[in-house]
N, CA and C of each residue as an Amber inpcrd file, in Angstrom:
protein
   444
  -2.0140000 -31.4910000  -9.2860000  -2.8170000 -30.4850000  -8.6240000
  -4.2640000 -30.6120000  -9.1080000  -5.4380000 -30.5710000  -8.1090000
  -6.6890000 -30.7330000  -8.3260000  -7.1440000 -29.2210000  -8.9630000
  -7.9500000 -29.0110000  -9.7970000  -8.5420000 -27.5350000 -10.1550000
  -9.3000000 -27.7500000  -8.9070000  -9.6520000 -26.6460000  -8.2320000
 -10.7440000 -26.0870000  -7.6740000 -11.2890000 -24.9010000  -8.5820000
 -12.4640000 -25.3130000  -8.9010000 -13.2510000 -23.7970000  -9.4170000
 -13.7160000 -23.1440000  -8.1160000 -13.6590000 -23.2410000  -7.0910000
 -14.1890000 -21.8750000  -6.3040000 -13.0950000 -21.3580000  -5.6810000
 -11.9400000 -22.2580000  -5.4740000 -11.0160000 -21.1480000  -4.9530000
 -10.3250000 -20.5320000  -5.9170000 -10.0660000 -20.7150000  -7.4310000
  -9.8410000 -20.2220000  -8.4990000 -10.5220000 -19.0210000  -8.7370000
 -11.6140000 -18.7200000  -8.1330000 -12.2600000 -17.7640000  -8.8200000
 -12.4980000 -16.6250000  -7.7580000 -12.2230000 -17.6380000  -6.2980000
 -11.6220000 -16.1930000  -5.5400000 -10.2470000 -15.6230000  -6.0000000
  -9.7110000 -15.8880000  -6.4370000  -8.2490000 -15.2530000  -7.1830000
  -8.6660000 -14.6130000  -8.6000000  -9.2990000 -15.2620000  -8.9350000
  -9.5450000 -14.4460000 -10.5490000 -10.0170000 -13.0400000 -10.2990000
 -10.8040000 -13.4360000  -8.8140000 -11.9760000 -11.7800000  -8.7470000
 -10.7680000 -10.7470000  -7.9870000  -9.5490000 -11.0610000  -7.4410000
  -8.8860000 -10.3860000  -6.6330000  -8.3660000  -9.9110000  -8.1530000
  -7.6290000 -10.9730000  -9.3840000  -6.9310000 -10.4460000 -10.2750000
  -7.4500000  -9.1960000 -11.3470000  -9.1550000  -9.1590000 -10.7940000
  -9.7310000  -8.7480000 -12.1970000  -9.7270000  -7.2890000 -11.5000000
  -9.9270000  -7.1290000  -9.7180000  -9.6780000  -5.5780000  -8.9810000
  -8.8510000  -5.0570000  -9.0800000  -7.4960000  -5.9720000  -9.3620000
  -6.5650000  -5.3730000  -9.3470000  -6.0240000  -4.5480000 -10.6060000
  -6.4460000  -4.4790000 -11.8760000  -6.6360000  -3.9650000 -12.7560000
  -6.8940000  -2.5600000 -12.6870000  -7.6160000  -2.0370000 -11.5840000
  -7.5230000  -0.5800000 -11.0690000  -6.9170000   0.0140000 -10.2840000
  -5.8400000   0.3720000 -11.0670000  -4.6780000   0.9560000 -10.0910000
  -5.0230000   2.1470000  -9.6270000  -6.1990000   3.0310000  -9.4320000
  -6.6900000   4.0530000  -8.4790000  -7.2850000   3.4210000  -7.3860000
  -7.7970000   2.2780000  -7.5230000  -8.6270000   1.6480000  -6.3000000
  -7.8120000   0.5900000  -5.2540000  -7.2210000  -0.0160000  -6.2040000
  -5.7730000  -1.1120000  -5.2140000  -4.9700000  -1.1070000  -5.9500000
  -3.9470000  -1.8200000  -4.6850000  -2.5610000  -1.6210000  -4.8260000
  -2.1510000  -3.7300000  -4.4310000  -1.5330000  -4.1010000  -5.6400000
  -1.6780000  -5.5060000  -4.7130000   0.1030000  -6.1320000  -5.1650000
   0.9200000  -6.2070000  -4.0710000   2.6530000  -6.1800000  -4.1280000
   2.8110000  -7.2320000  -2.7840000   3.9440000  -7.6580000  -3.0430000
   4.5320000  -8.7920000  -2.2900000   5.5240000  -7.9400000  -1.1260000
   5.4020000  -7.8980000  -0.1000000   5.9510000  -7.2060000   1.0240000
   7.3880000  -7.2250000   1.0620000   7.6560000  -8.3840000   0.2730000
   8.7730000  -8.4990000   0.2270000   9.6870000  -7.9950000  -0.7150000
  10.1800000  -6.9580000  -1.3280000  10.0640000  -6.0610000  -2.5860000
  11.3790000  -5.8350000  -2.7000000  12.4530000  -6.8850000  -2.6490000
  13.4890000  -6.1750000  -2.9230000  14.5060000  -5.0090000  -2.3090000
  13.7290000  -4.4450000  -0.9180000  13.8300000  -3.3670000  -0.7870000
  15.2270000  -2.8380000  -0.7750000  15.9400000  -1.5150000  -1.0720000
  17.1220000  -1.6650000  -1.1810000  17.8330000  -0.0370000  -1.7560000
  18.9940000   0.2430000  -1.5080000  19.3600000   1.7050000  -1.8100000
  19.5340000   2.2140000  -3.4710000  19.4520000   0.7920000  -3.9510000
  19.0470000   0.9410000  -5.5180000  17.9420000   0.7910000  -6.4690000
  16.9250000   0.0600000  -5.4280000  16.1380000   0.0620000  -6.1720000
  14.4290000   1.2110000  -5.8990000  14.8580000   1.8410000  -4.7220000
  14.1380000   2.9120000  -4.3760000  12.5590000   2.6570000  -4.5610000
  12.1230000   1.2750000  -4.3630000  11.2970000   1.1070000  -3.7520000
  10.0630000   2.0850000  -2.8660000  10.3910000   2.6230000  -2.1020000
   9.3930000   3.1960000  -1.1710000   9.3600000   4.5260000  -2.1980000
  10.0400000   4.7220000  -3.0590000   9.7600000   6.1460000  -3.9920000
   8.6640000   5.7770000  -5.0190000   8.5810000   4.3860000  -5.5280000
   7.5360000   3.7380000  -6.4630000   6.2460000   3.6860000  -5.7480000
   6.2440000   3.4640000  -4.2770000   4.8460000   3.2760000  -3.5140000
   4.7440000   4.3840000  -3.3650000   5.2790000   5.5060000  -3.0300000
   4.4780000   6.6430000  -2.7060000   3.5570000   6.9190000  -4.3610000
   4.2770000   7.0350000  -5.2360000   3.6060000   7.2640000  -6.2410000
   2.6160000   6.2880000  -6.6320000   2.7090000   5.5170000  -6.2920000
   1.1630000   4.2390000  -6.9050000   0.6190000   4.6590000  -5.4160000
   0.8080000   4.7400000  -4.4680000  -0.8080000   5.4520000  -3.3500000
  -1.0380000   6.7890000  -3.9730000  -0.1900000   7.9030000  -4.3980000
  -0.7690000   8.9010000  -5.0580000  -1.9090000   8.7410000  -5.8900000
  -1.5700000   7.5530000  -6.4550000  -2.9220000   7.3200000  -7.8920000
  -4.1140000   6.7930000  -7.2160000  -3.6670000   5.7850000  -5.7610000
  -4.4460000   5.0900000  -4.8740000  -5.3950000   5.9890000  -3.8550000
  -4.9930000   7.2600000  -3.4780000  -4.8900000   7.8480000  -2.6960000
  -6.7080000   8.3180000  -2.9380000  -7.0120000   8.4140000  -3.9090000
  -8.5790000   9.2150000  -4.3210000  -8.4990000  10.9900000  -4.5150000
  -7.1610000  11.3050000  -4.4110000  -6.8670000  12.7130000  -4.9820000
  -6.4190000  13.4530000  -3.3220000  -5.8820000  12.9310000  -2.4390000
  -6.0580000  13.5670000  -1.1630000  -4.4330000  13.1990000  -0.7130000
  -3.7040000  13.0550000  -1.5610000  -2.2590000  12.5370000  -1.2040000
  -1.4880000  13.4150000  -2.5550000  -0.6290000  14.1930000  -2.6260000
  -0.2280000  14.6820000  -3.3750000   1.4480000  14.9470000  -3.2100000
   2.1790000  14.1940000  -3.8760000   3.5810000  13.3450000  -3.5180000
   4.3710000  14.5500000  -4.9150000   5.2420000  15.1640000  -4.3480000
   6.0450000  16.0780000  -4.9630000   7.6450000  16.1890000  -4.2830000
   8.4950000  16.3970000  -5.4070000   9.6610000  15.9860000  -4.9660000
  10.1950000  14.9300000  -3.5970000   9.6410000  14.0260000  -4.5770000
   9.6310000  12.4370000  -3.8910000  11.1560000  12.0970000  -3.7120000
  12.2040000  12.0420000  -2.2780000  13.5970000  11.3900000  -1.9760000
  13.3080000  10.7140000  -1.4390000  14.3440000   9.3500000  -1.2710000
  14.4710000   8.3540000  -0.6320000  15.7160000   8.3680000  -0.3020000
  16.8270000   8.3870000   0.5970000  18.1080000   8.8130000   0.8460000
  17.8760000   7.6810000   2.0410000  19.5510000   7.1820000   1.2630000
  20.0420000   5.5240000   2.2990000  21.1260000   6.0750000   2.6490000
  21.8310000   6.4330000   4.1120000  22.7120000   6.6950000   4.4990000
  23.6640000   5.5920000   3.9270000  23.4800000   4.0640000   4.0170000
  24.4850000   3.1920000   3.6470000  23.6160000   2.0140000   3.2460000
  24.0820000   0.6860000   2.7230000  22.9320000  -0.5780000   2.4610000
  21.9600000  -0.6910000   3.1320000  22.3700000  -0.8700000   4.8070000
  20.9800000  -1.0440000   5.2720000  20.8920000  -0.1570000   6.4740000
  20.6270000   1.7770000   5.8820000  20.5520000   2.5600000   6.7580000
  21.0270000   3.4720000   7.7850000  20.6920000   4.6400000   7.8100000
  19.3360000   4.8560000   8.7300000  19.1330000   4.9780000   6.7530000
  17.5100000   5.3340000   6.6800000  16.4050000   5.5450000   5.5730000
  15.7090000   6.8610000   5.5310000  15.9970000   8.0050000   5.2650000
  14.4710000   8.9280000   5.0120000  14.4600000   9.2540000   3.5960000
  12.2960000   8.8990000   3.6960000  11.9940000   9.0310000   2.7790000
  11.4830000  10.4040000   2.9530000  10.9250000  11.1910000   1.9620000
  10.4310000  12.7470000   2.0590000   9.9710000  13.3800000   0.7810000
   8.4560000  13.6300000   0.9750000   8.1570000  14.7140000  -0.2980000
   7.3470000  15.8250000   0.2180000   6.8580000  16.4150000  -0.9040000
   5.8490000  17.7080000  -0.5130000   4.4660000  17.3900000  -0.7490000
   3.5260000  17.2590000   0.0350000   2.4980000  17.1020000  -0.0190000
   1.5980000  18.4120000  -0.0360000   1.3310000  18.9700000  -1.0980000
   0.5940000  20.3060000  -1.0850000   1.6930000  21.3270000  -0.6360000
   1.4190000  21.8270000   0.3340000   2.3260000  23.2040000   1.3160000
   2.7860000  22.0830000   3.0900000   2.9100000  20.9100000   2.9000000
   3.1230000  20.1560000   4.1730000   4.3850000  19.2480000   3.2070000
   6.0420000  19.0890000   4.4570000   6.8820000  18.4180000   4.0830000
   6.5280000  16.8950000   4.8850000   6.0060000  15.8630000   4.3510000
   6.2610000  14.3810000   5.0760000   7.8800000  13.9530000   4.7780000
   8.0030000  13.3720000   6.3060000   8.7420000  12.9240000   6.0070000
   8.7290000  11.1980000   7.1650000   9.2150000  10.5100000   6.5880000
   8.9590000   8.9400000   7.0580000  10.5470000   8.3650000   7.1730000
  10.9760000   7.7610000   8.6030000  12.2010000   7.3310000   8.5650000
  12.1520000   5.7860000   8.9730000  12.0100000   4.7630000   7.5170000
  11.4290000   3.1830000   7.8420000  12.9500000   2.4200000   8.3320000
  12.5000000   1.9990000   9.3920000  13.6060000   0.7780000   9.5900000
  13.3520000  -0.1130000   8.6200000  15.1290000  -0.4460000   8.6080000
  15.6980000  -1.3620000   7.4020000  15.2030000  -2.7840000   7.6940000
  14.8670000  -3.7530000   7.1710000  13.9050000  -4.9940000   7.3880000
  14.5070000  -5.9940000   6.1080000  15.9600000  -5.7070000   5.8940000
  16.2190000  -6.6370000   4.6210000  15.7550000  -6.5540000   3.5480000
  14.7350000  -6.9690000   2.8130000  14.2980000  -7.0310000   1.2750000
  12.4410000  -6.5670000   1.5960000  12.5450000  -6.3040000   3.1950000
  10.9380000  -6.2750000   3.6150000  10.6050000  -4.7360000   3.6500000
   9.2880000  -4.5680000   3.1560000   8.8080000  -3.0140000   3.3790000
   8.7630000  -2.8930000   5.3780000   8.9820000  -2.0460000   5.4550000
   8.2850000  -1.2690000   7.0970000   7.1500000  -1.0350000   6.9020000
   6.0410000  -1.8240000   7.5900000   4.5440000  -1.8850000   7.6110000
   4.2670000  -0.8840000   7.5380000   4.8430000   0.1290000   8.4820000
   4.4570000   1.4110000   9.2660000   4.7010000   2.1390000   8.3730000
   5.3180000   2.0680000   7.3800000   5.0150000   3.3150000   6.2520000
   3.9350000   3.2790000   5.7380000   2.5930000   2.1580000   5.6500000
   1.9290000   2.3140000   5.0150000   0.5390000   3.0470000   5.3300000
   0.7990000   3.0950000   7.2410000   0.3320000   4.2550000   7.9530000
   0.6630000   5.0250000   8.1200000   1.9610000   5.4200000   7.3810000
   2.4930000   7.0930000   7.3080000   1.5710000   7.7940000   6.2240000
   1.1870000   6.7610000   4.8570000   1.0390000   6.8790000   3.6130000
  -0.6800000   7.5730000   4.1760000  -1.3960000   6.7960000   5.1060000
  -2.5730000   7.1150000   5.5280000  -2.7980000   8.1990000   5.8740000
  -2.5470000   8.2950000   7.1390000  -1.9650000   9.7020000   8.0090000
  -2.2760000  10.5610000   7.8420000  -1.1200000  10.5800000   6.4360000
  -1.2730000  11.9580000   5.7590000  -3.1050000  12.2500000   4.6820000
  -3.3430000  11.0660000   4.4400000  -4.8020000  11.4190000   3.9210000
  -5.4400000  12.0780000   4.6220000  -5.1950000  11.1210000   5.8720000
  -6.5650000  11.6190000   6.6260000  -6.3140000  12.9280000   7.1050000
  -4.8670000  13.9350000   7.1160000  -4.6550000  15.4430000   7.2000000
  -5.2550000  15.5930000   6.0920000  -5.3100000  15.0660000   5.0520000
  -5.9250000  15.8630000   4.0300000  -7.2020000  15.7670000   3.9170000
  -7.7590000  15.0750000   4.6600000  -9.1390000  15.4230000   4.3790000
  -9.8470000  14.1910000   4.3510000  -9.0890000  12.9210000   3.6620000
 -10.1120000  11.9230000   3.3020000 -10.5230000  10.8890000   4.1430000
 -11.6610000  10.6440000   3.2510000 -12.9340000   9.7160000   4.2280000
 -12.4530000   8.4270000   3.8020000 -11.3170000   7.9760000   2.8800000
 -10.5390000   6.6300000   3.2880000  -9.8950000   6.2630000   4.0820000
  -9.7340000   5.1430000   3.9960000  -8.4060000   4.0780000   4.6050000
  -8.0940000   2.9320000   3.7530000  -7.4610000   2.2440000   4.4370000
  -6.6530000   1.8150000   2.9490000  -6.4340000   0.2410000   3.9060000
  -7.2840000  -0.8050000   3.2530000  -7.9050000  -2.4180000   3.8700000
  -6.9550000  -2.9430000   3.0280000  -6.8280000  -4.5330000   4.0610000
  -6.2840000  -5.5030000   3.1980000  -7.0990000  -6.7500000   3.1610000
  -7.0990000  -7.2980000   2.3950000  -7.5220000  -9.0530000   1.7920000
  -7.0830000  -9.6540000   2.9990000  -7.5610000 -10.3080000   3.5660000
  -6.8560000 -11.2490000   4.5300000  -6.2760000 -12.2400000   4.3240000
  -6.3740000 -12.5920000   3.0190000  -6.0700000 -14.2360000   2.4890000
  -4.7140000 -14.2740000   1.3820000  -4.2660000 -13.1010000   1.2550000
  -3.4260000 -13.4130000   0.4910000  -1.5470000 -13.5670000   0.7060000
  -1.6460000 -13.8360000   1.9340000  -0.1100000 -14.3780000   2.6720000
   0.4020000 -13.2630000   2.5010000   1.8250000 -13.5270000   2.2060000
   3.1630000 -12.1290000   1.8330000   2.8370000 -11.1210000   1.0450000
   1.8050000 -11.6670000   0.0280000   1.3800000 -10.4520000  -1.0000000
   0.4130000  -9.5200000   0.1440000   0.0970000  -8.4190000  -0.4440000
  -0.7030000  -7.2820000   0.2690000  -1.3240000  -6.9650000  -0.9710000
  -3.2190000  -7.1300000  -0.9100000  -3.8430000  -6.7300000  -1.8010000
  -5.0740000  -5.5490000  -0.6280000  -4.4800000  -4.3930000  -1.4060000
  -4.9410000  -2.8410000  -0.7110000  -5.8410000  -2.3570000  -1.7420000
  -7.4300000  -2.2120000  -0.6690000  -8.4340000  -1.8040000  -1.1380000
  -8.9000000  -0.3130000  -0.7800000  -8.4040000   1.2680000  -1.3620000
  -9.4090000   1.9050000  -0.9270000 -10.3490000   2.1770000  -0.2070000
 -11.1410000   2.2360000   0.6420000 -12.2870000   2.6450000   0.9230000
 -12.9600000   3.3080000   2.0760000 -13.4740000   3.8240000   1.7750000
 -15.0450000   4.1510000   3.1830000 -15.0130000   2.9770000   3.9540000
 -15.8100000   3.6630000   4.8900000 -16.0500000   2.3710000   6.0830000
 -17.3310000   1.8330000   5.7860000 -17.7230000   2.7950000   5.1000000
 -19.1060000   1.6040000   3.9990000 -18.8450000   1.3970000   2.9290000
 -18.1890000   1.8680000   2.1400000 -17.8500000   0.8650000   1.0660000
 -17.1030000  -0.4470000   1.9200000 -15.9230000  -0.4610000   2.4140000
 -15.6580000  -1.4500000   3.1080000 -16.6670000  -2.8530000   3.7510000
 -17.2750000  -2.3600000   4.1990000 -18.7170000  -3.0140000   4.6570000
 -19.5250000  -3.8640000   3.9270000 -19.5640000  -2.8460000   2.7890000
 -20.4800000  -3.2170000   1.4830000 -19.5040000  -4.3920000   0.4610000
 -17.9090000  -3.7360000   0.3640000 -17.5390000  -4.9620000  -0.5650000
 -17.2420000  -6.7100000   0.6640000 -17.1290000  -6.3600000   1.8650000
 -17.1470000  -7.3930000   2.6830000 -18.4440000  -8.1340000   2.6420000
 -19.8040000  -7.2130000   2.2830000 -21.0250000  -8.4420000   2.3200000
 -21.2820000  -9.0990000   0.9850000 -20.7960000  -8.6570000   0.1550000
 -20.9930000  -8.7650000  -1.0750000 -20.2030000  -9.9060000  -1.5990000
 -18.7860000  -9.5230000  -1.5800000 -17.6610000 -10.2130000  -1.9960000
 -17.1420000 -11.6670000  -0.7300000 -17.4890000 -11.5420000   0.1350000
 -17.1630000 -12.2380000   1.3310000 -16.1150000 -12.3670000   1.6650000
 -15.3440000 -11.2870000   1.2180000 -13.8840000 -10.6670000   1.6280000
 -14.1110000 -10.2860000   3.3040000 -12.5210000 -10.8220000   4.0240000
 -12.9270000  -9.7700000   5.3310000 -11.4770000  -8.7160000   4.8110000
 -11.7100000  -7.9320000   5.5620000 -10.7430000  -6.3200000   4.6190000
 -10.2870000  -5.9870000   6.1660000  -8.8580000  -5.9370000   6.3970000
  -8.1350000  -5.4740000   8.2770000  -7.0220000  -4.6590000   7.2840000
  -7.1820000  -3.6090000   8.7930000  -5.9780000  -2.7040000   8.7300000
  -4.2230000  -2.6540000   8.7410000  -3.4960000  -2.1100000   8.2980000
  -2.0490000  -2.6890000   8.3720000  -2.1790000  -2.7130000  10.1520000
C-alpha cells in the first residue's frame, strides 16, 4: 500500500471531529442491529448528547415483538411521547429513524439538522449544524455535508 499524505489526513481530520461526541456521531450503518443488542436505545442516547440540548430522551424502550419484528422504539421527550416503528433491515439501521431523531428537534425548537460526510461509504459520519455553520465547515474543510 502507497501512503498518501493527503488522503490520510482527510481521515485524520474526520478522526480528530469525531472526538466530540456533542457535535458528531460517526457508526457503521451496519450495527449489529438486533433484539439483544438494543441498538436504536444507544442512538437515541448519543443524539441526546448530539442533539445541542433540544432532544430530551426519557424512559428510552425498544420492544422486538420477535428476531426480526414488528420494532417500537419509544421515549419521553419533555411532556411529548415519540414513538418510531423501524423496519427490520437485518444487522442494518432504518435510515428513517434518523429523521425521526430530527423531527423531533425541530418540534423542539432547533435551528439544527444533522449532515453527513459524503465520503465515508457504510460508516455515517453526522455533523450537527446550522445551515451556516454547514456552509461554513463545507468552505473551509472541503467537505460536502447531504441529508439522510
Amino acid at each position: 500500500e502507497v501512503y498518501d499524505p493527503v488522503d490520510n489526513m482527510k481521515w485524520f481530520v474526520l478522526h480528530v471531529a469525531e472526538s466530540d461526541d456533542k457535535g458528531v456521531w460517526w457508526h457503521d450503518l451496519e450495527s449489529d442491529i438486533c433484539k439483544e443488542n438494543l441498538v436504536y436505545t444507544q442512538t437515541i442516547k448519543d443524539y441526546e448528547k448530539l442533539s445541542g440540548g433540544y432532544l430530551t430522551a426519557e424512559e428510552i424502550k425498544e420492544e422486538w415483538k420477535s428476531d426480526t419484528g414488528p420494532i417500537e422504539i419509544s421515549f419521553w421527550d419533555a411532556d411529548t411521547l415519540r414513538v418510531f416503528r423501524p423496519e427490520y433491515n437485518e444487522d442494518w439501521y432504518d435510515i428513517k429513524f434518523f429523521d425521526f431523531l430530527q423531527t423531533a428537534m425541530k418540534y423542539n425548537g432547533s435551528p439544527y439538522k444533522f449532515y453527513m460526510h459524503d465520503q465515508t461509504g457504510q460508516d455515517v459520519f453526522v455533523i450537527r449544524a446550522t445551515e451556516d455553520e454547514k456552509q461554513k465547515i463545507e468552505g473551509h474543510m472541503n467537505w460536502k455535508l447531504t441529508q439522510f
